[in-house]
Coordinates of C-alpha atoms and ligand atoms in Angstrom, one line a residue:
Chain B
M176 CA -13.2 52.4 23.5
N177 CA -12.2 53.1 27.1
Y178 CA -9.6 50.3 27.4
N179 CA -6.2 50.5 29.3
W180 CA -3.5 48.5 27.6
N181 CA -1.3 47.4 29.8
W182 CA 1.5 45.0 28.3
S183 CA 3.5 44.6 30.8
I184 CA 0.8 42.8 33.1
F185 CA 2.4 39.7 31.9
F186 CA 5.6 40.5 34.2
D187 CA 2.7 40.5 37.3
Q188 CA 1.8 37.9 39.8
S189 CA -0.9 36.2 39.2
P190 CA -3.5 35.6 41.9
E191 CA -3.0 32.0 41.9
G192 CA 0.5 32.4 43.7
T193 CA 2.3 30.1 41.0
G194 CA 4.2 33.1 39.4
T195 CA 3.5 35.9 36.6
Y196 CA 0.5 35.4 34.2
A197 CA 3.6 34.6 31.6
D198 CA 4.6 31.7 33.0
M199 CA 0.7 30.5 33.6
L200 CA 0.3 30.7 29.8
L201 CA 3.1 29.2 29.5
S202 CA 2.2 26.6 31.6
G203 CA -0.9 26.3 29.3
L204 CA 0.9 26.0 26.2
Q205 CA 2.5 22.8 28.0
W206 CA -0.6 21.4 28.5
T207 CA -1.7 22.1 25.2
I208 CA 1.4 20.8 23.7
V209 CA 1.3 17.8 25.9
T210 CA -2.3 16.8 25.2
A211 CA -2.2 16.8 21.7
L212 CA 0.9 14.7 21.7
C213 CA -0.6 12.4 23.6
A214 CA -4.0 12.5 21.6
W215 CA -2.1 12.2 18.6
V216 CA -0.6 9.0 19.5
I217 CA -4.0 7.4 20.1
A218 CA -5.2 8.8 17.0
F219 CA -2.5 7.9 14.7
F220 CA -2.1 4.4 15.6
L221 CA -6.3 3.7 16.5
G222 CA -6.8 5.4 13.1
S223 CA -4.4 3.7 11.1
L224 CA -6.4 0.4 12.4
V225 CA -9.6 1.9 11.5
G226 CA -9.1 2.7 8.1
V227 CA -7.2 -0.4 7.4
L228 CA -10.2 -2.0 8.3
R229 CA -12.3 -0.2 5.8
T230 CA -9.9 -1.2 3.1
L231 CA -10.2 -5.0 4.2
P232 CA -12.3 -7.6 1.9
S233 CA -13.9 -8.6 4.7
K234 CA -17.4 -7.3 5.7
T235 CA -17.2 -7.3 9.1
A236 CA -13.8 -5.6 9.2
N237 CA -15.7 -3.0 6.8
A238 CA -18.8 -2.7 9.1
I239 CA -16.8 -2.3 12.4
G240 CA -14.3 0.3 11.0
T241 CA -17.4 2.3 9.2
T242 CA -19.7 2.5 12.4
Y243 CA -16.5 3.7 14.2
V244 CA -16.2 6.6 11.9
E245 CA -19.4 7.9 11.6
I246 CA -20.2 7.6 15.5
F247 CA -16.4 9.5 16.4
R248 CA -16.5 12.1 13.1
N249 CA -20.6 13.2 13.7
V250 CA -21.1 13.2 17.1
P251 CA -19.7 17.0 18.0
L252 CA -16.4 16.8 19.9
L253 CA -18.0 19.3 22.7
V254 CA -20.8 16.5 23.3
Q255 CA -17.9 13.5 23.1
M256 CA -16.0 15.5 25.8
F257 CA -19.0 15.7 28.1
L258 CA -19.8 12.1 27.6
W259 CA -16.1 10.9 28.7
Y260 CA -15.9 13.3 31.3
F261 CA -19.4 13.3 33.1
V262 CA -21.5 10.2 31.9
L263 CA -18.7 7.7 31.6
P264 CA -17.9 7.1 35.2
E265 CA -21.5 7.0 35.8
V266 CA -22.3 4.2 33.9
L267 CA -19.2 2.5 35.0
P268 CA -19.9 -0.4 37.4
R269 CA -19.5 2.0 40.9
Q270 CA -16.3 1.5 42.2
L271 CA -14.6 2.0 38.7
G272 CA -16.7 5.2 38.1
D273 CA -15.5 6.2 41.5
A274 CA -11.8 5.8 40.6
V275 CA -12.2 7.6 37.7
K276 CA -13.8 10.6 39.4
Q277 CA -10.9 10.6 41.7
M278 CA -8.2 10.0 39.3
P279 CA -5.5 12.7 39.6
D280 CA -5.2 15.1 36.3
A281 CA -8.7 13.5 35.4
P282 CA -9.0 16.3 33.0
F283 CA -6.1 15.4 31.2
Y284 CA -6.6 12.0 30.3
T285 CA -9.9 12.1 29.8
A286 CA -9.2 15.2 27.1
V287 CA -6.2 12.6 25.8
V288 CA -8.6 9.8 25.4
C289 CA -11.1 11.8 24.1
L290 CA -9.4 13.7 21.5
G291 CA -7.7 10.3 20.4
F292 CA -10.9 8.8 19.5
F293 CA -12.0 11.8 17.9
T294 CA -9.0 12.4 16.1
A295 CA -8.9 8.8 15.0
S296 CA -12.1 9.1 13.0
R297 CA -10.3 11.7 10.7
V298 CA -7.3 9.9 10.5
A299 CA -8.5 6.9 9.3
E300 CA -10.6 8.3 6.5
Q301 CA -7.0 10.0 5.4
V302 CA -5.7 6.3 5.6
R303 CA -8.4 4.8 4.0
A304 CA -8.0 7.1 1.1
G305 CA -4.3 6.7 1.0
I306 CA -4.8 3.0 0.5
Q307 CA -7.8 3.7 -2.1
A308 CA -5.6 5.7 -3.7
L309 CA -2.7 3.0 -4.6
P310 CA -2.6 1.3 -7.4
R311 CA -4.9 -1.8 -7.3
G312 CA -1.6 -4.0 -8.2
Q313 CA 0.3 -3.2 -5.4
R314 CA -1.9 -5.1 -3.2
M315 CA -2.1 -7.7 -5.6
A316 CA 2.0 -8.0 -6.0
G317 CA 2.7 -7.9 -2.4
T318 CA 0.2 -10.6 -2.0
A319 CA 1.3 -12.5 -5.3
M320 CA 5.0 -12.8 -3.2
G321 CA 3.4 -14.9 -0.5
F322 CA 3.0 -11.8 1.9
T323 CA 0.4 -12.3 4.2
T324 CA -2.3 -9.5 4.6
Y325 CA -0.7 -8.1 7.6
Q326 CA 2.5 -8.2 5.5
T327 CA 1.1 -6.7 2.7
Y328 CA 0.0 -3.5 4.5
R329 CA 2.8 -3.4 6.8
Y330 CA 5.8 -3.3 4.1
V331 CA 3.6 -2.3 0.8
L332 CA 0.5 -0.4 1.1
L333 CA 1.0 1.9 4.4
P334 CA 4.7 2.8 3.3
N335 CA 3.2 4.5 0.8
A336 CA -0.3 5.4 1.9
Y337 CA 1.3 7.4 4.4
R338 CA 3.2 9.5 2.1
I339 CA 0.8 10.3 0.0
I340 CA -1.5 11.7 2.9
L341 CA 1.3 13.4 5.2
P342 CA -0.2 16.6 3.9
P343 CA -3.4 16.0 5.1
L344 CA -2.9 14.4 8.2
T345 CA -0.4 17.2 8.6
S346 CA -3.5 19.7 9.1
E347 CA -5.3 16.7 11.0
F348 CA -2.5 16.9 13.3
L349 CA -3.2 20.9 13.8
N350 CA -7.0 20.6 14.3
N351 CA -6.1 18.2 16.7
L352 CA -3.8 21.1 18.6
K353 CA -6.5 23.4 18.4
N354 CA -9.0 21.0 19.5
T355 CA -7.1 20.7 22.6
S356 CA -8.9 24.1 23.7
V357 CA -12.2 22.4 24.1
A358 CA -10.9 20.6 26.8
L359 CA -11.4 23.8 28.8
T360 CA -14.9 22.9 29.1
I361 CA -13.9 20.2 31.5
G362 CA -11.2 22.0 33.6
L363 CA -8.1 21.0 31.7
L364 CA -5.8 23.7 32.0
E365 CA -4.8 24.3 28.7
L366 CA -3.8 27.4 26.8
T367 CA -7.0 29.1 25.9
G368 CA -8.3 28.3 29.3
R369 CA -5.6 30.1 30.9
A370 CA -5.8 33.3 28.9
R371 CA -9.3 33.5 30.1
S372 CA -8.6 32.9 33.5
M373 CA -6.0 35.8 32.9
Q374 CA -8.7 37.8 31.7
E375 CA -11.1 37.4 34.5
F376 CA -8.5 38.0 37.1
S377 CA -6.5 40.9 35.2
F378 CA -9.2 42.4 33.0
Q379 CA -6.5 42.6 30.6
V380 CA -8.8 40.6 27.9
F381 CA -7.0 41.8 24.2
E382 CA -3.5 41.2 25.8
A383 CA -4.4 37.8 27.5
F384 CA -5.9 36.7 23.8
T385 CA -3.2 38.3 21.8
A386 CA -0.5 36.4 23.5
A387 CA -2.3 33.2 23.5
T388 CA -3.3 33.8 19.6
I389 CA 0.5 34.1 19.1
L390 CA 1.3 31.4 20.7
Y391 CA -1.2 29.1 19.1
V392 CA 0.1 30.7 15.3
L393 CA 4.0 29.8 17.1
I394 CA 3.3 26.2 17.2
N395 CA 1.2 26.2 14.1
L396 CA 4.6 27.5 12.6
V397 CA 6.7 25.0 14.0
V398 CA 4.4 21.9 12.9
V399 CA 4.5 23.0 9.4
V400 CA 7.8 23.5 9.0
A401 CA 8.6 20.2 11.0
A402 CA 6.1 18.3 8.5
T403 CA 7.9 20.2 5.6
F404 CA 11.2 18.5 6.4
L405 CA 9.2 14.8 7.4
E406 CA 8.1 15.4 3.7
R407 CA 11.4 16.3 2.1
A408 CA 13.1 13.4 4.3
V409 CA 10.7 10.8 3.2
A410 CA 9.9 11.4 -0.5
I411 CA 10.8 8.4 -2.5
P412 CA 13.7 9.7 -5.3
G413 CA 12.3 9.2 -8.7
Q414 CA 8.9 9.8 -8.1
R415 CA 6.7 12.8 -10.0
Chain T
M202 CA 3.4 6.4 -14.7
T203 CA 7.0 5.7 -15.9
S204 CA 7.9 5.9 -19.1
S205 CA 11.3 8.4 -19.4
P206 CA 12.7 7.5 -22.8
M207 CA 15.9 5.8 -21.8
P208 CA 18.4 4.7 -24.2
A209 CA 19.1 1.0 -23.0
P210 CA 22.5 -0.4 -25.1
T211 CA 22.3 -3.7 -26.4
A212 CA 24.5 -6.7 -24.4
G213 CA 28.2 -5.9 -24.8
Q214 CA 28.0 -2.6 -25.7
P215 CA 30.0 -0.3 -22.9
A216 CA 27.5 2.6 -22.3
V217 CA 28.6 5.3 -23.8
D218 CA 28.9 8.3 -21.0
A219 CA 29.2 6.1 -18.0
D220 CA 27.8 9.3 -15.8
H221 CA 24.7 10.3 -17.3
A222 CA 23.5 6.6 -19.0
P223 CA 24.6 3.8 -16.3
K224 CA 25.0 0.8 -17.4
D225 CA 22.2 -1.2 -18.8
A226 CA 24.0 -4.4 -20.0
G227 CA 21.0 -6.4 -21.2
L228 CA 20.2 -10.1 -20.7
Q229 CA 23.8 -11.6 -19.4
P230 CA 24.8 -15.2 -19.8
G231 CA 24.8 -17.4 -16.8
S232 CA 21.5 -19.3 -14.8
L233 CA 18.5 -17.5 -14.1
V234 CA 16.6 -20.7 -12.7
S235 CA 18.3 -22.6 -10.1
G236 CA 16.8 -25.1 -7.1
L237 CA 13.9 -26.3 -9.4
P238 CA 13.2 -29.2 -7.6
K239 CA 14.0 -32.3 -9.6
A240 CA 10.9 -34.0 -11.1
A241 CA 10.2 -36.4 -13.4
P242 CA 9.9 -34.9 -17.0
G243 CA 5.9 -34.2 -18.1
E244 CA 4.7 -34.3 -14.5
T245 CA 1.9 -31.8 -14.6
M246 CA 2.6 -28.3 -12.7
I247 CA -0.4 -27.0 -12.9
A248 CA -3.8 -28.8 -13.3
I249 CA -6.7 -26.4 -14.2
D250 CA -9.7 -28.6 -13.7
A251 CA -13.2 -27.0 -14.7
I252 CA -12.9 -24.1 -13.0
S253 CA -16.2 -21.5 -13.3
K254 CA -16.0 -18.0 -11.7
W255 CA -18.8 -15.5 -11.6
Y256 CA -18.3 -11.7 -10.7
G257 CA -22.1 -11.5 -9.1
E258 CA -24.3 -12.5 -12.0
F259 CA -21.8 -12.3 -14.7
Q260 CA -19.6 -15.1 -15.2
V261 CA -16.1 -14.4 -16.4
L262 CA -14.9 -17.9 -16.5
T263 CA -16.8 -21.1 -17.6
N264 CA -15.5 -24.7 -17.4
C265 CA -11.8 -24.2 -17.8
T266 CA -9.6 -27.2 -18.2
T267 CA -6.4 -27.1 -18.9
K268 CA -2.6 -28.6 -18.0
V269 CA 0.9 -27.1 -17.9
A270 CA 3.6 -30.0 -17.4
K271 CA 7.0 -29.2 -16.1
G272 CA 8.8 -27.2 -18.4
E273 CA 6.3 -26.2 -20.7
V274 CA 5.5 -22.5 -22.0
V275 CA 1.7 -21.7 -22.9
V276 CA 0.8 -19.1 -24.1
V277 CA -2.8 -17.3 -23.8
C278 CA -4.2 -14.9 -26.0
G279 CA -7.7 -14.0 -26.9
P280 CA -9.5 -10.7 -27.2
S281 CA -9.8 -8.1 -24.4
G282 CA -11.9 -8.8 -21.5
S283 CA -12.1 -12.7 -22.5
G284 CA -10.9 -13.7 -19.0
K285 CA -7.2 -14.6 -19.7
S286 CA -6.0 -12.2 -16.7
T287 CA -8.7 -13.9 -14.2
L288 CA -7.6 -17.5 -15.7
I289 CA -3.9 -16.8 -14.8
K290 CA -4.9 -15.0 -11.4
C291 CA -7.0 -18.1 -10.2
V292 CA -3.8 -20.1 -10.6
N293 CA -2.1 -18.4 -7.3
A294 CA -5.6 -17.6 -6.0
L295 CA -5.2 -13.6 -6.4
E296 CA -9.2 -14.3 -7.5
P297 CA -11.2 -16.5 -5.7
F298 CA -13.4 -19.1 -8.1
Q299 CA -16.4 -20.6 -7.4
K300 CA -16.2 -24.1 -9.1
G301 CA -14.1 -26.7 -9.9
Q302 CA -10.1 -27.1 -8.7
I303 CA -6.9 -25.9 -9.3
T304 CA -3.6 -27.9 -8.3
V305 CA -0.1 -26.3 -8.6
A306 CA 2.8 -28.6 -7.8
G307 CA 0.5 -31.5 -6.2
T308 CA -1.3 -28.2 -3.8
K309 CA -4.9 -27.8 -4.1
V310 CA -5.8 -24.1 -4.6
L311 CA -9.3 -24.5 -3.4
D312 CA -8.9 -26.0 -0.3
K313 CA -9.4 -24.8 3.4
S314 CA -5.9 -26.5 4.6
T315 CA -4.0 -24.7 2.0
N316 CA -1.2 -22.3 3.1
L317 CA -1.9 -19.7 0.0
P318 CA 0.8 -17.4 1.1
K319 CA 3.0 -20.2 1.1
L320 CA 1.7 -21.9 -2.3
R321 CA 2.0 -17.9 -3.8
S322 CA 5.8 -17.4 -2.5
R323 CA 6.4 -20.6 -4.8
V324 CA 4.6 -19.1 -7.7
G325 CA 6.2 -16.1 -9.6
M326 CA 3.9 -13.7 -11.2
V327 CA 4.5 -10.5 -13.3
F328 CA 2.4 -7.6 -14.0
Q329 CA 1.8 -5.5 -16.8
H330 CA 2.7 -2.5 -15.1
F331 CA 5.5 -4.1 -13.4
E332 CA 4.3 -3.3 -9.7
L333 CA 7.7 -3.0 -8.2
F334 CA 7.5 -1.5 -4.7
P335 CA 8.0 2.1 -5.3
H336 CA 9.7 3.3 -1.8
L337 CA 12.1 0.7 -1.8
T338 CA 15.2 0.4 -3.7
I339 CA 16.1 -2.4 -6.4
T340 CA 17.7 -4.4 -4.2
E341 CA 15.2 -4.0 -1.5
N342 CA 12.5 -5.1 -3.8
L343 CA 14.6 -8.1 -4.5
T344 CA 15.2 -9.0 -1.1
I345 CA 11.9 -8.2 1.0
A346 CA 9.7 -11.2 -0.1
Q347 CA 13.1 -13.4 0.2
R348 CA 13.3 -12.3 3.9
K349 CA 9.9 -11.7 5.2
V350 CA 8.3 -14.8 3.4
L351 CA 11.0 -17.5 3.0
K352 CA 12.8 -15.8 6.1
R353 CA 16.2 -16.2 4.6
D354 CA 19.0 -14.6 5.9
G355 CA 19.7 -10.9 4.9
E356 CA 23.2 -11.3 3.3
D357 CA 21.7 -14.5 1.4
A358 CA 19.0 -12.7 0.2
K359 CA 20.9 -9.6 -1.0
K360 CA 23.5 -11.7 -2.7
R361 CA 20.6 -14.0 -4.4
G362 CA 18.9 -10.9 -5.5
L363 CA 21.9 -9.2 -7.0
D364 CA 23.1 -12.2 -8.9
L365 CA 19.8 -11.9 -10.8
L366 CA 19.7 -8.5 -11.3
A367 CA 23.2 -9.0 -12.8
R368 CA 21.8 -11.6 -15.0
V369 CA 18.9 -9.3 -16.6
G370 CA 21.6 -6.5 -16.8
L371 CA 21.0 -4.1 -14.3
G372 CA 23.5 -4.7 -12.2
A373 CA 24.3 -1.1 -11.6
H374 CA 21.2 0.0 -10.6
A375 CA 21.1 -2.0 -7.3
H376 CA 20.6 1.3 -5.3
K377 CA 18.3 3.3 -7.3
Y378 CA 14.4 3.1 -6.7
P379 CA 12.0 1.9 -9.2
G380 CA 10.8 5.3 -10.0
Q381 CA 14.7 6.1 -11.9
L382 CA 14.4 3.2 -14.2
S383 CA 13.0 3.1 -18.0
G384 CA 9.6 0.6 -17.8
G385 CA 11.9 -2.5 -19.7
Q386 CA 14.7 -2.1 -16.9
Q387 CA 11.3 -2.3 -13.9
Q388 CA 9.9 -5.0 -15.9
R389 CA 12.8 -7.0 -15.6
V390 CA 13.6 -6.2 -12.1
A391 CA 10.2 -7.4 -11.7
I392 CA 10.9 -10.6 -13.3
A393 CA 13.9 -11.1 -11.0
R394 CA 12.3 -10.0 -7.9
A395 CA 9.6 -13.0 -8.7
L396 CA 12.9 -15.3 -9.9
A397 CA 14.7 -14.2 -6.2
M398 CA 11.8 -16.6 -4.5
N399 CA 12.7 -19.9 -6.4
P400 CA 9.5 -20.3 -8.1
V401 CA 8.3 -23.7 -9.6
V402 CA 6.4 -21.7 -12.4
M403 CA 6.5 -18.1 -13.6
L404 CA 2.9 -16.3 -14.6
F405 CA 3.0 -13.5 -16.7
D406 CA -0.4 -11.4 -17.7
E407 CA 0.7 -9.2 -20.5
P408 CA 4.4 -8.1 -19.3
T409 CA 5.1 -6.2 -22.6
S410 CA 1.9 -4.7 -23.2
A411 CA 2.5 -1.3 -20.8
L412 CA 6.3 -0.7 -22.8
D413 CA 7.0 1.5 -24.9
P414 CA 8.1 -0.4 -28.1
E415 CA 11.5 -0.2 -28.2
M416 CA 11.8 -1.7 -24.8
V417 CA 9.8 -4.7 -25.5
G418 CA 12.9 -6.8 -26.7
E419 CA 14.9 -6.6 -23.7
V420 CA 11.9 -8.2 -21.3
L421 CA 11.0 -10.9 -24.4
D422 CA 14.6 -11.8 -24.1
V423 CA 14.7 -12.8 -20.3
M424 CA 11.7 -14.6 -20.8
V425 CA 13.0 -16.4 -24.0
E426 CA 15.9 -17.4 -21.8
L427 CA 14.3 -18.3 -18.7
A428 CA 12.0 -20.6 -21.3
K429 CA 15.3 -22.2 -22.6
E430 CA 16.3 -22.7 -19.4
G431 CA 13.1 -25.2 -18.5
M432 CA 10.9 -22.8 -16.8
T433 CA 7.3 -23.4 -16.5
M434 CA 5.4 -20.6 -17.4
M435 CA 2.1 -19.5 -18.4
V436 CA 2.4 -16.3 -20.4
V437 CA -0.8 -14.1 -21.2
T438 CA 1.0 -11.9 -24.1
H439 CA 0.0 -10.9 -27.9
E440 CA 3.6 -10.9 -28.8
M441 CA 3.0 -13.7 -31.3
G442 CA 6.6 -13.8 -32.0
F443 CA 7.4 -14.8 -28.6
A444 CA 5.0 -17.7 -28.7
R445 CA 6.1 -19.1 -32.0
K446 CA 9.8 -18.6 -30.5
V447 CA 9.3 -20.4 -27.3
A448 CA 5.8 -21.6 -26.8
D449 CA 4.7 -25.4 -26.5
R450 CA 1.5 -24.6 -26.1
V451 CA -1.1 -21.9 -27.3
I452 CA -4.4 -21.5 -25.4
F453 CA -6.9 -19.3 -27.0
M454 CA -10.0 -18.2 -24.7
D455 CA -12.9 -16.0 -25.7
R456 CA -15.8 -14.9 -23.5
G457 CA -14.4 -16.6 -20.4
E458 CA -14.0 -20.4 -22.6
I459 CA -11.2 -21.6 -23.5
V460 CA -12.1 -22.1 -27.0
E461 CA -8.8 -23.7 -28.3
D462 CA -5.7 -25.6 -26.4
A463 CA -3.4 -26.7 -28.9
T464 CA 0.3 -27.5 -29.8
K465 CA 1.7 -24.3 -31.2
D466 CA 2.5 -25.6 -34.4
E467 CA -1.5 -26.5 -34.8
F468 CA -2.4 -23.1 -33.3
F469 CA -0.5 -21.4 -35.9
G470 CA -1.1 -24.1 -39.0
S471 CA -4.5 -24.2 -38.4
P472 CA -6.5 -23.1 -35.8
R473 CA -9.9 -25.0 -35.7
S474 CA -12.3 -22.3 -34.6
E475 CA -13.4 -19.5 -36.3
R476 CA -13.0 -16.9 -33.5
A477 CA -9.3 -18.1 -33.1
Q478 CA -9.1 -17.7 -36.8
T479 CA -10.3 -14.1 -36.7
F480 CA -8.5 -12.9 -33.8
L481 CA -5.2 -14.4 -34.9
S482 CA -5.7 -12.3 -38.2
K483 CA -6.6 -9.4 -36.2
I484 CA -3.6 -9.0 -34.3
L485 CA -1.2 -10.5 -37.2
Q486 CA -2.3 -7.2 -39.5
H487 CA -0.1 -5.3 -37.1
Ligands
ATP92 N1 -13.7 -7.0 -10.4 C1 -14.3 -7.1 -11.3 N2 -16.0 -7.1 -11.1 C2 -16.6 -7.3 -12.2 N3 -16.1 -7.6 -12.9 C3 -14.7 -7.9 -13.5 C4 -13.9 -7.3 -12.7 N4 -12.4 -7.9 -13.0 C5 -13.0 -8.2 -14.4 N5 -14.3 -8.2 -14.7 C6 -14.8 -8.6 -15.9 O1 -14.3 -9.6 -16.3 C7 -13.9 -9.8 -17.6 C8 -12.7 -10.8 -17.8 O2 -11.6 -9.8 -17.5 P1 -9.7 -10.0 -17.8 O3 -9.4 -8.7 -17.1 O4 -9.5 -11.2 -17.1 O5 -9.9 -9.9 -19.1 P2 -8.7 -10.2 -19.7 O6 -8.6 -11.3 -21.0 O7 -7.5 -10.1 -19.5 O8 -8.7 -9.0 -20.5 P3 -7.4 -7.8 -21.3 O9 -7.0 -8.2 -22.6 O10 -8.0 -6.5 -21.2 O11 -6.5 -7.7 -20.0 C9 -14.0 -8.6 -18.6 O12 -15.2 -8.7 -19.1 C10 -13.9 -8.0 -16.9 O13 -14.8 -6.7 -17.5
MG93 MG1 -5.9 -8.8 -18.7

């Protein structure tokens, strides 16, 4: 193979004039992390709400929850990204649509909302499974104590369900982190996008993507370690 | 879920090794019941009036009618699947029913204007599998509904909870989690948790049938004491010893019907129906 390895390329100035290639990748990493965290906030709360809807006795609530999950889980993320970014502003009322298009950092906000809504459907499934895994008597005990439905979920069902689903939620979080790379298609300057720019500018494709890979592996590692600590911190004494 | 064999020293005995066997003192003297509204004796606390219930096509309860007077202890028995659990779950509307009416302390269960959470907070319920909240300490289990439902002050709730915990002999376990207690201990905590709400009625659904035999006694002791203190109780159980000791009446159910509703003496002396006779002879053989 006729390839000129050049590991010192990271210390060269990038043609964008905003620093070295290393700076470029690190700023990409920052966007990746910030996007993932913001999307996760939406995913966690919206996903919990939708998951809860699917465990309520009400048929209407169930139907709403199921519809949400089926739509957002089954349409490919890339398609959703395009719908939010290119189609939504066109179908909105003219003024609102224009405002959306001219928003600074529009790719970022779009990516956050799109990923948040997408991951919410996956979180919802985990939350539903967690609640359904609890003994039926727990809901009854809460209700029998005089708790309202909201209180039963808030004080009895959810604290237990979250503990059960902590491992699958961790992997959903990791998926969410990786999925931020899809947003490069709408122009978000996240890590994968930045590695690609670096390759286009410098032709050092292997160095660029090796660095990106290492950075992805490192944040994954941080997340996994943090999740282990969290699991230990919320473990219930005397259980299993 | 939990059946770690743990020695339960009986009342009065000091724990052998304070480090390894935390004190379980069993039932303590003092009052379990407080703040019961004064009412005329003989007043009806639970009136079950011709209720019927279906699961889809399947009829679980057929035209059940009975009354529980204030201070009365009614034991409900019958073969598996006869609808005992369903019947007592209708009393606090844990299960909806389609026909008839139940009135608890003057409040209609099947009425749109009834505040069901409020009604339920005054009806204590004890389950076969205890159903303590596993993520909360014993103290939190005893106080959470007092605080969130009755809006009691945290300190008051804690005091009432710990008093009751001490009364059922488990004062030394307040800081633990349910998973760290034996089944019998968990069930006593569950009874204390229900009592902490100052219920006007207590419902029990086979409170001892998930327990190892050696732990049945400690739970029955608490229930007997409750009965003696005048608590109105509806108890689904096959513990005929308990029924003989404290029941005022025994209800026998079969296939969703109340087949027999008799005083204790009538029931054990000469049950009228053949089905009740067969059932009795079966369970008394054990
Ligand atoms: N959610 C449900 N859907 C359909 N059928 C049910 C449901 N719950 C209970 N049943 C049926 O209703 C009947 C009465 O049930 P229930 O639990 O009240 O019986 P039980 O007398 O308490 O029995 P056990 O002694 O086994 O606890 C049973 O035949 C049972 O299969
Ligand atoms: Mg039952």
